XYZ file of C-alpha atoms in Angstrom:
741
model
C -71.472 -80.163 109.547
C -73.032 -77.107 110.571
C -71.991 -75.392 113.830
C -73.702 -75.072 116.552
C -76.037 -72.177 116.364
C -75.621 -68.814 119.202
C -77.377 -66.079 120.967
C -77.521 -62.817 120.669
C -78.795 -60.488 123.775
C -81.122 -57.750 123.746
C -77.944 -55.117 123.488
C -76.849 -56.361 120.466
C -78.434 -56.798 117.020
C -78.958 -60.878 116.160
C -78.367 -58.934 112.229
C -74.587 -57.091 113.031
C -74.022 -60.349 114.601
C -74.674 -61.757 110.512
C -72.774 -58.760 110.016
C -70.217 -58.983 111.500
C -69.558 -62.868 110.625
C -69.945 -61.579 107.381
C -67.205 -59.170 107.172
C -64.734 -61.722 108.332
C -65.492 -65.036 106.787
C -66.149 -63.321 103.248
C -63.569 -60.747 103.407
C -64.092 -57.512 101.201
C -63.901 -59.271 97.987
C -66.861 -60.902 96.079
C -65.835 -61.264 92.522
C -66.767 -64.333 91.282
C -64.024 -66.899 92.822
C -64.440 -68.860 89.261
C -63.965 -65.754 86.700
C -61.398 -64.742 89.025
C -59.373 -66.987 89.223
C -57.488 -68.335 93.051
C -55.616 -65.445 94.318
C -57.664 -61.829 96.264
C -56.315 -58.474 93.855
C -54.395 -57.617 97.751
C -53.127 -61.507 97.707
C -49.205 -61.736 98.943
C -46.819 -63.094 95.390
C -45.975 -66.378 96.048
C -43.345 -67.722 97.788
C -41.364 -69.873 96.762
C -43.650 -72.983 97.126
C -46.906 -71.270 95.385
C -44.879 -70.519 92.357
C -43.826 -73.674 91.577
C -47.614 -74.025 90.226
C -48.580 -72.235 87.340
C -52.874 -72.100 88.351
C -51.925 -70.817 91.743
C -49.381 -68.329 91.206
C -51.110 -67.057 88.031
C -54.647 -66.025 88.213
C -56.978 -69.544 86.908
C -60.336 -70.777 86.119
C -62.004 -73.176 87.508
C -63.508 -76.205 85.387
C -65.307 -78.936 86.889
C -64.704 -81.568 87.428
C -66.228 -83.376 83.714
C -63.427 -81.410 81.799
C -60.554 -84.170 84.543
C -62.519 -87.095 84.010
C -62.270 -86.672 80.413
C -58.821 -87.660 81.240
C -58.596 -89.243 84.716
C -61.453 -91.321 84.165
C -60.402 -93.925 86.747
C -59.467 -91.189 89.487
C -62.842 -89.914 88.211
C -65.042 -92.981 88.841
C -63.786 -93.830 91.672
C -63.134 -90.183 93.170
C -67.336 -90.161 92.740
C -67.935 -93.220 95.229
C -65.528 -90.723 97.619
C -67.735 -89.395 101.304
C -66.516 -85.638 99.897
C -67.981 -86.256 96.465
C -71.762 -86.293 98.951
C -70.985 -83.653 100.862
C -73.719 -81.707 98.963
C -76.547 -81.732 96.332
C -79.763 -80.840 95.164
C -82.285 -83.590 97.283
C -83.799 -85.850 95.092
C -86.491 -88.994 95.266
C -83.708 -91.226 93.923
C -81.174 -90.472 96.829
C -83.001 -90.613 100.063
C -82.070 -92.555 102.811
C -84.270 -91.269 105.240
C -87.286 -93.420 106.992
C -90.555 -91.302 107.305
C -90.588 -90.087 111.026
C -92.589 -91.694 113.477
C -94.196 -88.078 115.688
C -92.653 -85.261 115.817
C -90.141 -84.094 117.777
C -90.808 -80.289 119.721
C -88.607 -77.566 120.664
C -89.405 -77.402 124.607
C -88.190 -73.271 125.091
C -90.068 -72.097 122.095
C -93.079 -74.619 122.206
C -93.075 -75.057 118.266
C -92.741 -78.391 116.523
C -90.733 -80.477 113.293
C -92.483 -83.734 112.162
C -90.953 -84.634 108.202
C -93.848 -85.025 105.361
C -93.603 -86.420 101.681
C -95.661 -84.571 99.707
C -95.998 -84.590 95.623
C -92.592 -86.422 95.594
C -90.435 -83.443 97.850
C -89.532 -83.912 101.249
C -90.816 -81.056 103.500
C -90.224 -79.990 106.929
C -93.031 -79.105 108.963
C -93.514 -76.044 111.915
C -96.398 -76.955 114.334
C -97.844 -75.152 117.495
C -101.311 -76.142 119.217
C -103.630 -73.408 118.798
C -105.404 -72.671 122.467
C -108.228 -70.060 123.358
C -105.796 -66.567 122.499
C -103.868 -67.787 119.412
C -104.798 -69.615 116.655
C -103.048 -73.472 115.497
C -99.785 -72.412 114.048
C -97.615 -73.925 110.392
C -94.962 -72.930 108.329
C -93.526 -76.064 106.081
C -90.100 -75.667 103.868
C -89.244 -77.695 101.458
C -86.291 -79.802 100.987
C -84.310 -78.896 98.385
C -80.369 -79.300 99.555
C -78.941 -81.678 101.260
C -75.194 -81.216 103.165
C -73.267 -84.208 104.361
C -72.403 -88.086 103.087
C -75.720 -89.656 104.733
C -71.898 -91.516 106.457
C -72.837 -88.972 109.973
C -75.702 -87.396 108.542
C -77.731 -85.252 105.936
C -78.501 -81.478 106.827
C -81.209 -79.965 104.623
C -81.522 -76.787 103.345
C -84.512 -74.862 101.796
C -84.546 -72.078 98.516
C -85.984 -69.392 99.348
C -86.028 -67.089 95.575
C -81.848 -69.281 95.427
C -81.087 -68.260 98.714
C -80.828 -71.573 100.947
C -81.382 -72.092 105.045
C -81.005 -74.784 107.213
C -84.193 -76.632 108.240
C -84.496 -77.440 111.670
C -84.350 -81.151 111.687
C -81.150 -83.344 110.553
C -80.639 -87.352 109.536
C -78.474 -88.935 111.608
C -77.325 -92.534 110.038
C -77.148 -93.937 113.825
C -80.049 -92.619 115.465
C -83.402 -90.531 112.494
C -84.123 -87.265 112.651
C -83.078 -84.931 115.360
C -82.440 -81.028 115.923
C -79.614 -79.652 113.516
C -76.526 -79.244 115.634
C -77.767 -75.378 117.660
C -81.205 -75.973 117.471
C -82.545 -77.561 120.324
C -80.329 -74.689 122.044
C -81.369 -72.056 120.391
C -84.257 -72.981 117.627
C -82.982 -70.819 114.070
C -86.440 -72.085 112.852
C -85.681 -71.649 109.055
C -83.649 -68.252 109.500
C -80.710 -70.108 109.558
C -78.476 -68.078 106.603
C -76.128 -70.546 104.705
C -73.308 -69.153 105.624
C -69.813 -69.240 102.446
C -66.923 -70.164 105.243
C -70.064 -73.270 105.067
C -70.551 -74.083 101.177
C -66.918 -72.966 100.663
C -66.028 -76.273 102.312
C -68.666 -77.844 100.684
C -69.440 -77.461 96.953
C -66.302 -77.352 95.023
C -66.333 -74.007 94.151
C -69.626 -71.809 93.910
C -69.944 -68.733 92.183
C -70.608 -66.256 94.886
C -73.571 -63.158 94.363
C -71.336 -59.990 95.308
C -71.859 -59.444 98.104
C -74.854 -61.600 99.379
C -74.027 -64.532 101.392
C -76.069 -67.988 100.772
C -77.080 -67.093 97.249
C -75.088 -68.288 94.351
C -75.503 -68.373 91.022
C -73.408 -71.342 90.664
C -73.419 -74.152 93.084
C -71.628 -77.353 91.920
C -72.542 -80.295 93.671
C -70.013 -82.121 96.151
C -66.404 -81.300 96.673
C -64.281 -81.759 93.555
C -60.851 -82.901 92.214
C -59.607 -78.613 91.897
C -60.529 -78.553 95.843
C -57.447 -80.615 96.338
C -55.052 -80.003 93.102
C -56.141 -74.979 92.758
C -58.137 -74.708 89.082
C -58.262 -76.544 86.388
C -57.710 -73.484 83.350
C -54.056 -74.598 82.613
C -53.970 -77.458 83.473
C -56.620 -78.550 80.605
C -55.186 -75.761 78.121
C -51.745 -77.337 78.032
C -53.444 -80.768 77.686
C -55.396 -79.862 74.836
C -52.391 -77.866 73.403
C -50.208 -81.179 73.424
C -49.834 -82.857 70.513
C -52.153 -85.794 70.064
C -51.317 -88.815 71.474
C -48.516 -87.391 74.432
C -48.601 -87.707 77.618
C -50.036 -86.664 80.368
C -46.835 -85.648 82.838
C -47.668 -88.888 85.990
C -46.035 -89.288 89.577
C -42.458 -89.420 87.587
C -42.645 -86.099 85.672
C -44.026 -82.490 87.570
C -46.507 -80.858 86.151
C -46.428 -77.230 86.231
C -49.961 -76.752 85.413
C -51.058 -77.874 88.313
C -50.717 -78.752 92.014
C -50.534 -82.068 92.848
C -49.546 -82.598 96.427
C -47.955 -85.030 96.347
C -44.916 -82.029 95.423
C -46.636 -80.800 98.499
C -44.160 -80.138 101.124
C -45.353 -82.307 104.507
C -47.400 -79.480 106.236
C -48.502 -77.996 103.085
C -49.922 -80.856 101.918
C -51.498 -80.939 105.677
C -53.013 -77.222 105.144
C -55.107 -78.273 102.041
C -56.745 -81.406 104.792
C -57.201 -78.588 106.820
C -58.474 -76.105 104.575
C -61.637 -77.971 105.977
C -61.594 -79.815 108.327
C -60.454 -76.985 111.232
C -63.178 -76.460 113.391
C -62.271 -73.549 115.796
C -64.685 -70.990 117.093
C -63.941 -68.230 115.247
C -62.253 -67.334 112.183
C -60.479 -63.963 110.850
C -59.864 -64.118 106.900
C -56.447 -62.039 106.284
C -55.908 -58.725 104.119
C -57.329 -59.535 100.654
C -58.391 -62.817 101.368
C -62.261 -64.641 100.848
C -63.815 -67.403 101.714
C -63.338 -69.016 98.058
C -59.533 -68.085 97.651
C -58.013 -70.759 98.871
C -55.869 -73.195 97.067
C -53.394 -75.740 97.985
C -50.133 -75.044 97.898
C -50.510 -72.015 99.568
C -50.208 -71.506 103.603
C -53.317 -71.928 105.623
C -52.277 -69.450 107.779
C -51.522 -66.664 105.231
C -55.923 -67.130 104.616
C -56.748 -67.822 108.687
C -56.505 -67.258 112.013
C -58.190 -69.266 113.991
C -58.989 -68.987 116.845
C -60.814 -71.197 119.937
C -61.701 -71.293 122.792
C -59.970 -69.917 125.603
C -58.189 -73.516 128.006
C -59.662 -75.225 125.575
C -57.601 -78.623 124.596
C -60.057 -80.537 122.724
C -60.231 -81.173 119.733
C -59.820 -78.609 116.629
C -58.547 -80.823 113.532
C -57.574 -84.383 113.018
C -54.248 -82.770 111.624
C -53.469 -81.373 114.674
C -54.405 -84.376 116.796
C -52.710 -86.633 114.443
C -49.220 -83.782 114.865
C -48.909 -84.499 118.166
C -48.779 -88.516 117.577
C -45.458 -90.418 118.124
C -45.911 -92.020 115.303
C -45.974 -88.462 113.402
C -43.208 -87.097 114.082
C -41.070 -90.248 114.305
C -41.422 -89.942 110.359
C -42.454 -86.175 110.220
C -38.675 -86.237 107.852
C -39.039 -89.215 106.134
C -39.861 -90.161 102.443
C -43.015 -91.680 103.566
C -44.450 -89.730 106.747
C -47.787 -90.763 108.646
C -50.272 -87.815 107.970
C -53.625 -87.667 106.579
C -53.346 -89.350 102.809
C -52.011 -91.965 104.504
C -55.133 -93.785 105.278
C -57.471 -91.675 103.453
C -56.848 -92.034 99.938
C -58.984 -89.491 97.963
C -58.688 -91.943 94.655
C -60.151 -94.486 96.843
C -63.313 -95.418 98.278
C -63.317 -95.308 102.456
C -60.384 -98.795 103.507
C -61.851 -101.613 105.369
C -61.532 -102.124 108.440
C -58.807 -104.489 107.265
C -57.035 -102.519 105.407
C -57.301 -99.451 107.387
C -54.948 -101.127 108.879
C -51.364 -101.760 106.188
C -50.256 -97.846 106.953
C -49.698 -99.030 110.538
C -48.612 -102.573 109.814
C -45.526 -100.736 107.721
C -44.000 -99.681 110.650
C -45.053 -102.404 113.095
C -44.956 -105.754 111.216
C -46.765 -108.687 112.286
C -43.025 -110.074 113.481
C -42.328 -106.862 115.129
C -45.054 -107.823 117.258
C -45.517 -111.179 117.705
C -41.034 -110.554 119.602
C -43.294 -106.832 120.952
C -45.318 -109.234 123.509
C -44.081 -112.143 124.788
C -47.192 -112.611 126.317
C -50.270 -114.517 124.489
C -53.400 -112.341 125.494
C -50.921 -109.069 124.298
C -49.956 -111.228 121.260
C -53.813 -112.249 120.038
C -54.722 -108.533 120.449
C -51.704 -107.330 117.947
C -51.922 -110.247 115.190
C -51.721 -108.612 111.874
C -55.418 -109.102 111.643
C -56.652 -107.262 114.601
C -57.990 -104.082 114.097
C -55.175 -101.399 115.297
C -57.477 -97.932 114.402
C -60.368 -99.277 117.004
C -57.805 -99.694 119.870
C -55.275 -96.725 119.587
C -57.722 -94.391 117.663
C -60.396 -94.476 120.082
C -64.017 -93.358 118.434
C -64.784 -89.593 121.017
C -68.225 -88.453 120.633
C -68.183 -85.256 118.871
C -69.868 -81.727 121.107
C -71.193 -80.193 118.579
C -73.081 -82.602 116.432
C -76.075 -84.404 117.701
C -75.480 -88.600 117.630
C -71.526 -87.620 116.099
C -68.425 -89.436 116.641
C -65.358 -89.863 115.033
C -61.696 -91.584 115.872
C -59.399 -89.037 118.134
C -56.732 -88.679 115.595
C -53.986 -88.279 118.232
C -52.567 -92.486 118.001
C -51.447 -93.525 121.213
C -51.060 -96.345 123.963
C -54.751 -96.755 125.683
C -54.073 -95.711 129.297
C -50.637 -94.229 129.135
C -51.856 -90.696 129.431
C -55.214 -88.824 129.990
C -55.161 -86.271 127.347
C -52.874 -85.065 124.837
C -50.328 -81.947 125.461
C -51.389 -79.655 122.923
C -49.756 -78.675 120.044
C -50.493 -75.171 120.551
C -49.838 -72.752 124.158
C -53.027 -72.390 126.066
C -52.809 -68.465 126.438
C -54.416 -66.331 129.136
C -58.056 -65.117 127.590
C -61.247 -65.951 125.770
C -59.849 -67.267 122.729
C -56.115 -69.626 121.354
C -54.689 -68.647 118.630
C -54.333 -72.143 116.290
C -51.202 -70.613 114.055
C -47.719 -69.775 115.645
C -47.966 -66.621 113.592
C -51.075 -65.556 115.420
C -49.653 -66.595 119.096
C -46.235 -64.224 118.881
C -46.591 -62.715 115.141
C -45.800 -58.646 114.761
C -49.926 -58.926 113.840
C -50.657 -61.281 116.668
C -52.088 -58.537 119.465
C -54.141 -57.584 116.290
C -55.812 -60.398 114.759
C -56.530 -61.734 118.593
C -58.703 -58.069 119.124
C -60.156 -58.965 116.106
C -60.936 -62.239 117.559
C -62.229 -60.857 120.509
C -64.991 -58.889 118.573
C -66.195 -61.878 116.618
C -66.026 -63.698 120.308
C -68.341 -61.527 122.033
C -70.833 -61.369 119.677
C -70.992 -64.974 119.115
C -70.861 -65.218 123.403
C -73.500 -61.940 123.352
C -70.633 -60.595 126.319
C -70.594 -56.652 125.967
C -67.479 -57.095 128.543
C -65.829 -58.986 125.762
C -67.530 -56.112 123.533
C -65.498 -53.379 126.131
C -61.751 -55.357 126.386
C -62.377 -55.724 122.764
C -62.139 -52.034 121.847
C -59.991 -51.142 124.975
C -57.255 -54.117 122.456
C -58.087 -52.546 119.227
C -57.997 -48.657 120.040
C -53.986 -48.366 120.508
C -53.180 -50.648 117.725
C -55.331 -48.819 115.100
C -53.415 -45.878 116.000
C -51.384 -45.810 112.328
C -52.835 -48.474 110.880
C -53.320 -48.362 106.974
C -53.705 -51.795 106.416
C -56.721 -52.687 108.379
C -60.774 -51.301 107.613
C -61.631 -54.364 108.677
C -59.818 -53.745 112.164
C -61.426 -50.870 111.865
C -65.145 -52.134 111.013
C -64.866 -54.651 114.144
C -63.276 -51.982 117.087
C -67.053 -49.874 115.467
C -68.968 -52.931 115.861
C -67.183 -53.350 119.766
C -68.448 -49.732 120.413
C -71.843 -49.726 118.703
C -73.165 -52.668 120.398
C -72.163 -50.690 124.045
C -74.143 -47.897 123.096
C -70.944 -45.811 121.488
C -72.778 -44.832 118.481
C -70.352 -41.585 117.981
C -67.072 -43.920 118.870
C -68.796 -45.910 115.954
C -68.639 -43.457 113.756
C -65.512 -42.632 113.321
C -64.058 -45.873 113.364
C -66.885 -47.299 110.887
C -65.542 -43.863 108.724
C -61.717 -44.724 109.127
C -62.993 -48.181 107.621
C -64.836 -46.645 104.694
C -61.587 -44.005 104.217
C -59.254 -46.895 103.915
C -60.792 -48.276 100.966
C -63.586 -50.073 102.511
C -66.584 -49.856 100.792
C -68.532 -53.051 100.936
C -72.719 -52.408 101.931
C -72.357 -54.454 105.147
C -70.315 -51.365 106.387
C -72.445 -48.857 104.724
C -75.197 -50.304 106.826
C -73.870 -50.531 109.845
C -72.518 -46.295 109.410
C -76.221 -45.771 108.288
C -77.375 -46.922 111.691
C -74.995 -44.934 114.226
C -76.196 -42.173 112.200
C -79.287 -42.779 112.926
C -78.349 -43.068 116.572
C -77.035 -39.279 116.376
C -79.585 -38.311 114.263
C -78.254 -37.847 110.789
C -81.282 -39.574 109.069
C -80.784 -37.708 105.668
C -76.951 -39.136 105.527
C -78.482 -42.570 106.686
C -80.813 -42.924 104.255
C -77.709 -41.556 101.937
C -75.436 -44.758 102.844
C -78.385 -47.217 102.482
C -79.453 -46.131 99.061
C -75.625 -46.892 98.017
C -75.120 -50.253 100.094
C -78.150 -51.178 97.756
C -76.596 -49.728 94.910
C -74.288 -53.088 95.632
C -76.116 -55.589 95.983
C -79.916 -54.807 95.584
C -80.981 -57.828 96.809
C -80.055 -57.327 100.020
C -83.854 -58.154 101.316
C -82.326 -57.274 105.018
C -80.884 -54.238 104.363
C -83.340 -52.997 102.765
C -86.071 -53.387 104.961
C -84.085 -51.855 107.747
C -83.839 -48.829 104.774
C -87.787 -48.672 104.412
C -87.876 -48.679 108.668
C -85.076 -45.538 107.968
C -88.013 -43.979 105.939
C -91.605 -44.685 107.713
C -89.381 -43.491 110.807
C -89.206 -40.151 108.781
C -92.482 -40.148 107.486
C -92.029 -41.317 103.577
C -94.572 -43.438 103.701
C -94.721 -44.065 100.257
C -91.609 -44.396 100.192
C -91.183 -46.624 103.094
C -94.053 -49.210 101.862
C -92.264 -49.213 98.082
C -89.265 -50.245 99.653
C -90.798 -53.050 102.486
C -92.493 -54.607 99.610
C -89.425 -55.335 97.117
C -87.709 -56.211 100.484
C -90.878 -58.848 100.891
C -90.393 -59.851 97.138
C -86.900 -60.744 97.533
C -86.849 -62.317 101.221
C -90.709 -63.469 101.447
C -90.077 -64.569 105.041
C -88.298 -61.734 106.696
C -92.161 -61.259 109.099
C -90.752 -58.233 110.282
C -91.008 -56.443 107.560
C -94.217 -57.690 106.608
C -95.516 -56.538 109.517
C -94.173 -52.825 109.383
C -95.403 -52.843 105.835
C -99.011 -53.424 107.778
C -98.494 -50.208 110.232
C -97.391 -47.684 106.943
C -100.297 -48.997 105.245
C -102.350 -48.460 108.432
C -101.118 -45.125 108.426
C -102.378 -44.771 104.754
C -106.130 -45.613 105.431
C -105.649 -48.996 104.027
C -107.529 -51.208 106.197
C -107.184 -54.521 103.872
C -104.238 -54.720 102.736
C -103.212 -53.912 105.912
C -104.430 -56.606 107.615
C -102.911 -58.819 105.370
C -99.555 -57.892 105.802
C -100.265 -58.122 108.922
C -101.865 -61.878 109.011
C -98.863 -63.224 106.955
C -96.403 -61.622 109.559
C -98.491 -62.862 111.954
C -98.553 -66.589 110.052
C -94.362 -66.559 109.573
C -94.046 -65.435 113.207
C -96.747 -65.977 115.603
C -95.195 -64.402 118.988
C -96.111 -61.237 117.062
C -100.140 -61.656 117.595
C -100.033 -59.967 120.751
C -97.795 -56.944 118.679
C -102.087 -56.963 117.596
C -103.500 -56.610 120.994
C -101.361 -53.570 121.535
C -101.099 -50.949 118.528
C -100.200 -47.772 119.649
C -101.376 -44.510 117.866
C -98.573 -42.151 118.607
C -99.621 -37.943 117.334
C -96.459 -35.810 116.902
C -93.137 -35.723 115.899
C -89.406 -37.721 116.550
C -88.942 -35.135 119.050
C -92.409 -34.970 121.288
C -95.689 -36.796 121.853
C -98.785 -34.640 121.427
C -101.281 -38.188 121.885
C -100.687 -42.063 122.690
C -103.558 -44.303 122.393
C -104.527 -47.727 121.642
C -105.325 -48.845 117.973
C -107.686 -51.402 117.141
C -106.371 -54.463 115.229
C -107.783 -54.625 111.959
C -107.315 -58.094 111.872
C -109.246 -58.979 115.906
C -109.215 -62.222 115.300
C -106.291 -63.733 115.617
C -104.601 -61.256 118.378
C -103.715 -63.407 121.579
C -106.052 -62.077 124.907
C -103.198 -61.585 127.366
C -103.943 -62.880 131.067
C -104.355 -60.675 133.471
C -101.024 -61.237 135.698
C -99.230 -62.282 132.231
C -96.204 -59.220 131.109
C -98.099 -56.284 129.048
C -97.580 -53.127 127.411
C -101.052 -51.321 128.218
C -101.447 -47.436 126.767
C -101.486 -45.008 129.493
C -103.302 -41.503 127.696
C -102.732 -39.179 127.579
C -98.570 -39.601 126.629
C -97.759 -42.885 128.481
C -97.653 -46.291 128.657
C -97.981 -48.863 131.536
C -95.567 -51.847 131.356
C -97.449 -53.836 133.213
C -97.034 -57.292 136.557
C -93.210 -56.391 136.122
C -90.599 -57.683 138.801
C -89.179 -54.960 141.512
C -85.241 -53.828 141.057
C -85.455 -54.909 137.079
C -85.336 -53.735 133.471
C -88.316 -53.886 130.518
C -85.871 -53.739 127.958
C -87.327 -52.642 124.530
C -85.096 -53.642 121.366
C -86.354 -54.062 117.810
C -87.176 -57.135 115.951
C -83.428 -57.845 115.196
C -81.725 -57.938 118.863
C -81.212 -53.616 118.451
C -81.786 -52.112 121.955
C -83.805 -48.499 121.947
C -83.345 -48.737 125.996
C -83.794 -49.960 128.890
C -86.603 -48.883 131.657
C -85.590 -49.876 135.516
C -89.099 -51.318 136.669
C -87.773 -50.044 140.667
C -90.158 -51.749 142.698
C -92.100 -53.211 140.009
C -95.949 -53.709 139.307
C -96.964 -51.163 136.732
C -94.011 -48.859 135.293
C -94.728 -45.664 133.580
C -92.363 -45.014 130.496
C -93.301 -41.624 127.988
C -91.849 -43.332 124.925
C -88.697 -41.761 124.293
C -85.149 -43.813 123.532
C -82.702 -43.755 125.479
C -80.803 -40.963 122.937
C -83.501 -39.037 124.187
C -86.494 -39.269 121.130
C -90.019 -40.786 120.703
C -89.377 -43.870 119.583
C -89.762 -44.513 115.872
C -92.648 -46.490 114.300
C -92.573 -49.798 114.533
C -92.924 -53.306 115.847
C -90.897 -53.793 119.100
C -90.210 -56.489 121.414
C -89.721 -55.984 125.284
C -88.399 -58.265 127.461
C -87.429 -58.518 131.448
C -84.467 -58.767 132.894
C -83.722 -59.018 136.631
C -81.557 -61.247 138.495
C -82.471 -64.486 138.834
C -84.427 -64.276 135.251
C -85.399 -67.699 133.341
C -84.233 -68.397 130.667
C -86.113 -67.575 128.198
C -86.930 -64.594 130.017
C -90.040 -63.601 130.204
C -91.193 -60.767 126.798
C -93.802 -59.354 124.639
C -94.125 -57.494 121.199
C -96.447 -54.167 120.736
C -95.927 -51.819 117.834
C -95.955 -47.789 117.328
C -98.078 -46.396 114.484
C -97.747 -43.186 113.951
C -100.214 -40.417 112.871
C -99.843 -37.356 111.713
């Protein structure tokens, strides 16, 4: 299930947050997992456990479940009924479990309403918002193309846009029906929440990722398959096909070195097989040389990720972690048959029934021993052989991040004996706590904690945490030559706080250490633009797009840079290319309209602007606040209101509303502002351009210059009011700058 959403403050770019997460959860390697094999280029040599298995110790290809089923038909047929096998798949009418919606669900903060409709054999999620005198009615619809989740708890949905997958606002909950997807009721991402590699890595067996591009997969396999727990199977299949006809397949009684049998692993490595997907922390930092798709059974999970939970939080982060806290686990851990995940969850069999799930308990707590232990009749009846041990000793609790979600708490205990479990990891001061011991006391523990804090700060939009993380990272990286990712994150922390020169230094250090990912080049380009190095910034964008032309939002930023420097033809070309790849980039469509207006191509400009407002109705306010600026990026000669080519859809702001008006000859007014506040001017992705103090409030005059002293570049902008006690969401409006010669 997707984790809850995050919010981004005005001081930090939403796209930059996605860049941070991509950098950490994808890492620096984006080769095909199926062709490259499990090991990353910089991976450590195999340890003694990994070396026992050829499919882990050496690069091995994945072959898919059909190759397994040809010999293991019974196990494959049984596994097909398991929830894991149905964890991700294309939506089809035949597999439908959802009922029709009785009425639409409304997202109160945004005013959008959502419903699910049938049309031509497909299921669609539809977004609407009623119109009024100031704005037309709005409707967008997206087809349900993929399902994530088996349906036992819930099914959440994804739509494909040119092959790239985005989560939809509504999820089907088995015990409730339709409701908002996790996080959407707090921060409505509408149709823009991209499917991260970290999610699909646990819901689909090793898809082939597009290089440097999350959410788009040339090969996308349904469900979690055999090789998720046994590792890539090519070596095993090759050995079996080469064996003499009639030769037996190695079973439990014989060690087969060509493929991982989890039973042959030490207990903690067996738990790692499960925890590769069943750890739910707020931050996950990849180790050097690792990426989201290269963990294989037999490896240490701690060598793949550094996990961090919220500081001071002793809530569930892993079922296996809760199990470790149980007396049953501790008492049997050193035995030949310890109580572990597979004791109750046999992946080769359907889920246990209410009766059969008691069997692992009864292996130790026999009816005879229970009868002698509980002489009181009521207790004796409660502990009869047919009683349900799990419901009492592993109580069902609410899952905080998933609406209508519950789970069995895997800390096995006597009811009422204790209020909470003793945390298996020590709780430390600070915003995040490490999950693995090596990240609490290891040599690189301070470095990983500081890296994790940058990610946590990005999720929390917390400026102080960015400062704290930068202060911690800087000395740790003084002589470091092995962590380009840490330098990247240091640059992100600096950029988020407006320290462009420090950000450039950190990004360039990451590049010198071998980081040439498009995300790094793009981050460096943005910082260069802030310093006025426009030519170098454009070159960096070109280099980033040469690696992955389908990075539509980076291409749109490149078009912004061309637009800023007066290359209208080049900007129009790049905006159109970005929109061809990702048509839902509403800001790119709006900025294309501005370029066409500057070229006096009124009809195509109106078409682009209309499409932008269709995708994002809030942009309609900018049509009433088009500011035509004559001059250069150093001087405004004249500013004037520009008539909208699509006046019919622009809202008429109320006289008392916060708004933007042109104040000739070279100024802009922000109207109806509060005293002792700020007007924050940001790009559509949230990158702050400047903060204008409102002083005594009322009408505030602005000279169209940014915090760096340059004239605001042409494009679409959001103005938001902030003051002590401001409501959430804060009052905001949109305006656009049209640069004329």
